[in-house]
Coordinates of C-alpha atoms and ligand atoms in Angstrom, one line a residue:
M99 CA 72.7 147.3 156.3
P100 CA 75.7 147.3 153.6
E101 CA 73.9 145.6 150.6
D102 CA 75.7 141.8 150.0
F103 CA 75.2 142.0 146.3
V104 CA 73.9 144.8 143.6
V105 CA 72.9 143.9 140.3
T106 CA 71.6 146.8 138.2
P107 CA 72.0 147.1 134.5
W108 CA 75.6 148.9 134.6
E109 CA 77.1 146.7 137.8
V110 CA 76.8 144.0 139.1
T111 CA 79.4 143.3 142.8
G112 CA 79.2 140.5 145.1
E113 CA 77.9 136.6 145.1
V114 CA 74.4 137.2 143.6
D115 CA 71.5 135.5 145.9
Y116 CA 68.7 134.3 143.0
D117 CA 66.5 133.8 145.3
K118 CA 66.8 137.6 147.1
L119 CA 67.1 138.7 143.2
V120 CA 64.1 138.2 142.6
E121 CA 62.6 139.2 145.8
R122 CA 64.1 142.5 145.4
F123 CA 62.7 142.8 141.9
G124 CA 59.5 141.5 142.1
T125 CA 59.8 138.9 139.1
Q126 CA 58.7 135.2 139.4
R127 CA 60.4 132.5 139.3
I128 CA 60.4 129.4 136.8
D129 CA 58.9 126.6 138.5
D130 CA 57.9 123.0 137.2
A131 CA 54.2 123.9 136.1
L132 CA 55.7 126.5 134.0
R133 CA 58.5 124.3 132.0
E134 CA 55.6 121.8 131.3
R135 CA 53.3 124.2 129.6
I136 CA 56.5 125.5 127.6
R137 CA 57.2 122.1 126.9
R138 CA 53.3 121.5 125.7
H139 CA 54.6 123.7 123.0
T140 CA 58.0 123.4 122.3
G141 CA 58.3 119.6 122.5
E142 CA 61.9 119.6 124.5
L143 CA 63.1 121.6 127.2
H144 CA 66.4 123.8 125.8
P145 CA 69.0 123.2 128.5
L146 CA 69.3 126.4 129.5
L147 CA 66.0 126.7 130.4
N148 CA 65.6 123.2 132.0
R149 CA 68.9 123.0 134.4
G150 CA 67.4 126.7 136.1
L151 CA 69.6 128.9 134.3
F152 CA 67.0 130.8 133.1
F153 CA 65.3 131.2 135.9
S154 CA 63.2 133.8 136.1
H155 CA 60.4 135.4 134.3
R156 CA 57.4 138.1 134.1
D157 CA 54.4 137.3 132.5
M158 CA 55.1 134.3 131.1
N159 CA 51.5 132.8 131.0
W160 CA 50.0 135.0 129.4
I161 CA 52.8 135.1 126.5
L162 CA 51.3 131.5 126.9
D163 CA 47.8 132.1 127.1
E164 CA 48.1 134.5 124.3
F165 CA 49.5 132.4 122.2
E166 CA 47.4 129.1 122.8
K167 CA 44.4 132.0 121.9
G168 CA 46.7 132.8 118.7
N169 CA 47.9 135.8 119.5
R170 CA 51.5 135.3 118.7
F171 CA 54.2 137.7 121.1
H172 CA 57.4 138.9 119.4
L173 CA 61.1 138.2 121.1
Y174 CA 62.8 141.7 122.0
T175 CA 66.7 141.9 123.0
G176 CA 69.6 144.1 123.1
R177 CA 73.6 144.3 123.0
G178 CA 75.4 147.2 123.9
P179 CA 78.0 147.7 121.4
S180 CA 81.3 145.6 123.0
S181 CA 84.5 145.4 122.2
G182 CA 84.7 141.4 123.0
I183 CA 81.6 139.9 122.8
H184 CA 81.7 136.7 125.3
I185 CA 80.3 133.6 125.8
G186 CA 77.7 135.2 128.3
H187 CA 76.9 137.3 126.1
M188 CA 75.6 135.2 124.1
V189 CA 73.7 133.2 126.3
P190 CA 70.8 135.1 126.0
W191 CA 70.9 135.2 122.6
I192 CA 71.3 131.9 121.7
F193 CA 67.8 130.7 124.2
A194 CA 66.2 133.5 122.2
K195 CA 67.1 131.8 119.1
W196 CA 65.7 128.4 120.4
L197 CA 62.6 130.5 121.2
Q198 CA 61.9 132.2 117.6
D199 CA 63.0 128.4 116.2
K200 CA 59.9 126.8 118.5
F201 CA 57.7 129.3 118.2
R202 CA 58.6 131.1 115.0
A203 CA 57.9 134.3 116.8
R204 CA 60.0 137.4 114.7
M205 CA 62.4 139.0 116.8
W206 CA 63.6 142.4 117.1
F207 CA 67.1 143.4 118.3
Q208 CA 68.5 146.5 119.6
I209 CA 72.3 147.6 119.6
T210 CA 72.7 150.3 122.0
D211 CA 76.3 152.7 120.8
D212 CA 74.2 155.7 122.4
E213 CA 74.0 153.4 126.0
K214 CA 77.2 152.4 126.0
Y215 CA 78.6 156.1 124.5
W216 CA 76.3 157.8 127.6
F217 CA 77.8 155.1 130.7
K218 CA 81.5 155.9 128.9
D219 CA 82.6 152.7 127.5
F220 CA 83.3 154.9 124.4
E221 CA 85.2 158.0 124.1
K222 CA 83.8 158.4 120.9
L223 CA 80.5 158.0 119.2
D224 CA 82.0 156.7 115.9
D225 CA 83.6 154.4 118.4
A226 CA 80.4 152.9 119.8
K227 CA 78.8 152.7 116.4
A228 CA 81.6 150.7 114.3
I229 CA 81.7 148.2 117.0
A230 CA 78.4 147.9 116.9
Y231 CA 78.7 146.5 113.4
D232 CA 81.1 144.4 114.0
N233 CA 79.3 142.4 117.2
I234 CA 75.9 142.2 114.6
L235 CA 78.1 139.7 112.9
D236 CA 77.8 137.6 116.4
I237 CA 74.0 138.4 116.3
I238 CA 73.8 137.0 113.2
A239 CA 76.3 134.0 113.8
V240 CA 74.0 132.7 116.5
G241 CA 71.9 132.0 113.7
F242 CA 68.6 133.7 113.9
D243 CA 66.2 133.8 111.0
P244 CA 66.8 136.5 108.7
K245 CA 62.8 136.3 107.9
L246 CA 61.8 137.2 111.4
T247 CA 64.5 139.3 112.4
E248 CA 65.3 142.8 112.3
V249 CA 68.5 143.8 113.8
F250 CA 69.0 148.0 114.1
I251 CA 71.8 150.4 115.6
D252 CA 70.2 152.9 118.1
T253 CA 71.3 156.0 116.1
E254 CA 71.1 154.6 112.9
Y255 CA 67.5 154.6 113.5
I256 CA 66.2 156.8 115.8
R257 CA 63.9 158.5 113.4
H258 CA 61.4 155.1 114.1
L259 CA 62.9 154.9 118.0
Y260 CA 62.2 158.7 118.7
P261 CA 58.5 158.8 118.9
L262 CA 58.1 156.3 121.1
A263 CA 61.0 157.2 123.6
V264 CA 59.5 161.0 123.6
Q265 CA 56.3 159.5 124.9
V266 CA 57.5 157.3 127.3
A267 CA 60.5 160.2 128.7
K268 CA 57.1 161.8 129.5
R269 CA 56.0 159.6 132.1
I270 CA 59.2 158.3 134.6
T271 CA 59.7 160.9 136.6
F272 CA 63.7 161.7 138.0
S273 CA 62.1 160.8 141.2
T274 CA 61.3 157.2 139.6
A275 CA 64.7 156.7 137.9
K276 CA 67.0 157.7 140.8
A277 CA 64.3 155.2 142.8
V278 CA 64.8 152.8 139.8
F279 CA 69.0 153.1 139.0
G280 CA 69.8 154.7 142.1
F281 CA 70.6 158.1 139.9
D282 CA 72.9 160.2 141.8
E283 CA 73.6 164.3 140.6
S284 CA 76.9 163.1 138.7
F285 CA 74.8 161.2 135.9
N286 CA 74.4 162.6 132.9
L287 CA 71.6 163.2 131.1
G288 CA 72.0 161.2 128.7
Q289 CA 72.3 158.0 131.3
I290 CA 68.8 159.5 133.0
F291 CA 67.4 159.5 130.0
Y292 CA 68.4 156.5 128.4
T293 CA 65.7 153.5 129.6
A294 CA 62.9 155.3 126.8
V295 CA 65.1 154.3 124.6
Q296 CA 65.5 150.8 126.0
S297 CA 61.6 150.8 126.7
V298 CA 61.0 151.5 122.8
P299 CA 61.5 148.2 121.0
C300 CA 59.0 147.1 123.8
F301 CA 56.3 148.5 121.4
L302 CA 58.1 149.2 118.3
P303 CA 56.0 145.4 117.2
S304 CA 52.7 146.7 117.5
I305 CA 53.4 149.9 115.9
D306 CA 54.7 147.8 113.4
A307 CA 52.1 145.4 113.3
G308 CA 48.5 148.6 113.6
R309 CA 47.7 146.7 117.0
N310 CA 48.6 145.5 119.8
V311 CA 51.6 142.3 119.8
P312 CA 52.8 140.8 123.1
V313 CA 56.6 141.5 123.4
L314 CA 59.0 138.5 125.4
I315 CA 62.0 139.9 126.3
P316 CA 65.1 137.2 126.7
C317 CA 67.7 138.5 128.7
G318 CA 69.9 138.6 131.5
I319 CA 68.3 139.8 134.9
D320 CA 69.9 143.0 134.9
Q321 CA 68.2 143.9 132.5
D322 CA 64.9 143.7 134.4
P323 CA 65.0 147.1 135.9
H324 CA 64.5 149.0 132.7
F325 CA 61.5 146.9 132.2
R326 CA 59.8 147.7 134.7
V327 CA 60.1 151.3 134.3
T328 CA 58.0 150.3 130.8
R329 CA 55.7 148.0 132.3
D330 CA 54.4 151.1 134.4
V331 CA 54.1 153.0 131.6
A332 CA 52.8 150.6 129.1
E333 CA 49.1 150.5 129.6
R334 CA 49.1 154.3 129.6
L335 CA 50.2 154.3 126.4
G336 CA 47.8 151.6 125.2
Y337 CA 49.9 149.0 125.2
Y338 CA 50.7 145.4 126.7
K339 CA 53.5 145.4 129.3
P340 CA 56.1 143.4 128.3
A341 CA 56.5 139.8 129.3
G342 CA 59.7 138.8 130.4
I343 CA 62.7 135.5 130.6
Y344 CA 65.6 136.1 132.4
S345 CA 68.3 134.5 132.7
K346 CA 71.1 134.1 135.7
L347 CA 74.5 135.7 134.9
M348 CA 77.0 133.2 133.6
P349 CA 80.3 133.7 135.5
G350 CA 83.8 133.8 134.5
L351 CA 86.8 131.4 133.9
L352 CA 88.3 133.0 137.2
G353 CA 85.8 131.3 139.6
L354 CA 81.8 131.6 140.0
Q355 CA 81.9 134.9 141.8
S356 CA 84.3 136.2 139.1
K357 CA 82.8 138.4 135.7
M358 CA 83.8 138.2 132.1
S359 CA 85.2 141.2 131.1
A360 CA 86.6 142.5 127.6
S361 CA 88.9 145.0 129.6
R362 CA 90.8 141.6 131.3
P363 CA 90.6 138.4 128.6
E364 CA 91.7 136.0 130.7
T365 CA 88.4 136.0 132.2
G366 CA 86.2 134.5 129.6
I367 CA 86.0 133.2 126.2
F368 CA 85.0 135.7 123.8
A369 CA 84.1 135.0 120.2
T370 CA 86.9 135.9 118.0
D371 CA 89.8 133.8 120.6
T372 CA 92.2 132.3 118.7
E373 CA 92.0 128.1 119.9
K374 CA 95.6 128.6 121.4
A375 CA 94.2 131.5 123.3
M376 CA 91.4 129.8 124.7
R377 CA 93.0 126.6 125.2
K378 CA 95.4 128.5 127.6
K379 CA 92.4 130.3 129.2
V380 CA 90.6 127.0 130.1
S381 CA 93.9 125.8 131.3
N382 CA 94.6 128.5 134.0
A383 CA 90.3 128.6 135.0
F384 CA 89.5 128.1 138.5
T385 CA 88.2 124.9 139.9
G386 CA 86.9 122.9 143.0
G387 CA 89.8 120.8 142.7
R388 CA 92.4 119.3 145.9
A389 CA 95.7 120.4 146.1
T390 CA 97.2 117.7 144.9
V391 CA 96.1 114.5 142.2
E392 CA 96.2 112.1 144.8
E393 CA 93.8 113.7 147.7
Q394 CA 91.5 114.4 144.3
R395 CA 91.8 110.9 143.4
K396 CA 90.4 110.0 147.0
L397 CA 88.6 112.6 148.1
G398 CA 86.7 113.9 144.7
A399 CA 86.6 117.5 144.0
N400 CA 83.4 120.0 144.2
P401 CA 81.8 121.3 141.1
A402 CA 79.7 123.5 143.2
V403 CA 82.2 126.0 143.1
C404 CA 83.9 125.4 139.5
S405 CA 83.5 127.5 136.3
V406 CA 84.8 125.0 134.3
F407 CA 81.9 122.6 135.4
A408 CA 79.8 125.8 134.8
Y409 CA 80.8 126.5 131.5
Y410 CA 79.9 122.1 130.7
A411 CA 76.8 123.0 132.4
Y412 CA 75.9 126.6 130.4
L413 CA 76.3 125.4 127.0
F414 CA 79.1 122.6 127.0
A415 CA 77.5 119.4 127.9
P416 CA 73.6 120.2 126.2
D417 CA 72.6 116.0 126.8
D418 CA 71.9 115.5 130.3
A419 CA 73.1 112.1 131.3
D420 CA 76.6 113.6 130.1
L421 CA 76.4 116.2 132.2
A422 CA 75.1 113.8 135.1
E423 CA 78.9 111.8 134.1
I424 CA 81.0 114.9 134.5
E425 CA 79.4 115.3 137.8
R426 CA 79.7 111.9 139.1
T427 CA 83.0 111.1 138.3
C428 CA 84.2 114.8 139.4
R429 CA 82.7 114.4 142.7
S430 CA 83.9 110.7 142.6
G431 CA 87.6 111.5 141.8
E432 CA 87.6 109.8 138.4
R433 CA 88.4 113.1 136.8
L434 CA 91.3 115.0 137.6
C435 CA 91.5 119.0 136.7
G436 CA 93.3 119.1 133.8
D437 CA 91.2 116.4 131.8
C438 CA 88.6 118.4 132.7
K439 CA 89.6 121.2 131.4
S440 CA 90.8 120.0 127.9
E441 CA 87.7 118.1 127.7
L442 CA 85.9 121.4 128.1
A443 CA 88.5 123.6 125.4
D444 CA 88.1 120.6 122.7
R445 CA 83.7 121.6 122.7
V446 CA 84.6 124.9 123.1
A447 CA 87.5 124.9 120.3
A448 CA 84.3 122.6 118.0
F449 CA 81.8 125.9 118.9
L450 CA 84.2 129.0 118.2
K451 CA 84.9 127.4 114.6
V452 CA 81.6 126.8 114.4
H453 CA 80.6 130.4 115.6
Q454 CA 83.9 132.3 113.8
E455 CA 82.9 130.1 110.1
R456 CA 79.7 132.1 110.5
R457 CA 80.8 135.3 111.5
E458 CA 83.1 135.7 108.0
K459 CA 79.9 134.8 106.0
A460 CA 77.9 137.6 108.3
R461 CA 79.8 140.4 106.7
D462 CA 78.1 139.6 103.6
R463 CA 74.4 139.1 105.2
L464 CA 74.1 142.8 107.0
D465 CA 71.5 143.6 104.7
E466 CA 69.2 140.8 105.6
F467 CA 68.5 141.3 109.0
L468 CA 69.8 145.8 109.2
L469 CA 67.0 148.4 109.8
S470 CA 67.9 151.8 109.4
D471 CA 65.9 154.9 109.1
Ligands
LIG259 N1 71.6 147.2 127.9 C1 71.7 146.2 127.2 C2 73.2 146.2 127.6 O1 73.8 147.2 128.5 C3 71.4 146.8 126.0 C4 69.7 145.9 125.3 C5 68.9 147.1 125.2 C6 68.9 145.3 126.0 N2 67.7 146.4 124.9 C7 67.8 145.0 125.3 C8 69.1 143.7 126.8 C9 66.4 143.9 125.6 C10 68.7 142.4 126.9 C11 67.3 143.2 126.2 O2 74.4 145.4 127.0

């Protein structure tokens, strides 16, 4: 039977059924009990967690067991250099920053110029590296605490990464890699090796501390296949298995099945968009609206299929009462899509203004964050 949807670290197609995905990947759902347990430590829940957008995990209860015993965890996430950082990329970072603040956790942030070169996003390795430096500005702008955050670019920190990558790579057979990632004869050796590189920061904090440190990875669920492999080798190498807390993949502006893509700017909101460009894209977004104003006033619209509503839910209506009111007035027909879009655009404009100011300031702050060999 053909797969109705595909989620791998390099490909997401079709309409993702997250219940099925959790089963396929063998991860756990975040349930009320776990949310309550997190809330006991954080006081409040981040809306992304409360709304089920961070929805799945591996070993989160173990992370909290250890934390409660005084064994603090470190955070690890990453990003492949991308010529357009969009709002969807920032979702896990924003959540990771919240975790950092609430748990005073150290954060390790990997930038994978090697990966994006091997996976053909860049013709030249130097171009991947240049974009990596530019992306770091967006990462810093999210507000990570410089005292608690280490950022490193793979090719600039490889001396530190390589010994661990070597040890991981020895324990992953080609047949495992093929089964997990679907590699065939056409893949290059870098692509096949890469998962060893992404595994390394799961163990780096333990090397750095000189003792085993629990590591929690906040990221999109598409990255789980890498960490499934990492978890298989971790104990054989003498480390803890990394834990994960996973988000759904934020949709693009052109419908819930659409994706934000740097090669198609109209599909999403990007960190460096001008206000004008952003407003134009939001005004062209796909909504759950009716064909005419009269119909919409009478029958209401459908937020469940609407990209604009999704943007509110992910990042632009953090207050639950506010989001509920947006939903109610949408369904009742009191709210028309044009007004709803301009309200969203106002909120996005405010977000981008702050982000872009911080991004400029970040140019002088690289030293506070960057590790290199
Ligand atoms: N593979 C990720 C990407 O394509 C980059 C990455 C490296 C990452 N390490 C990570 C993502 C850890 C999440 C968590 O962008």
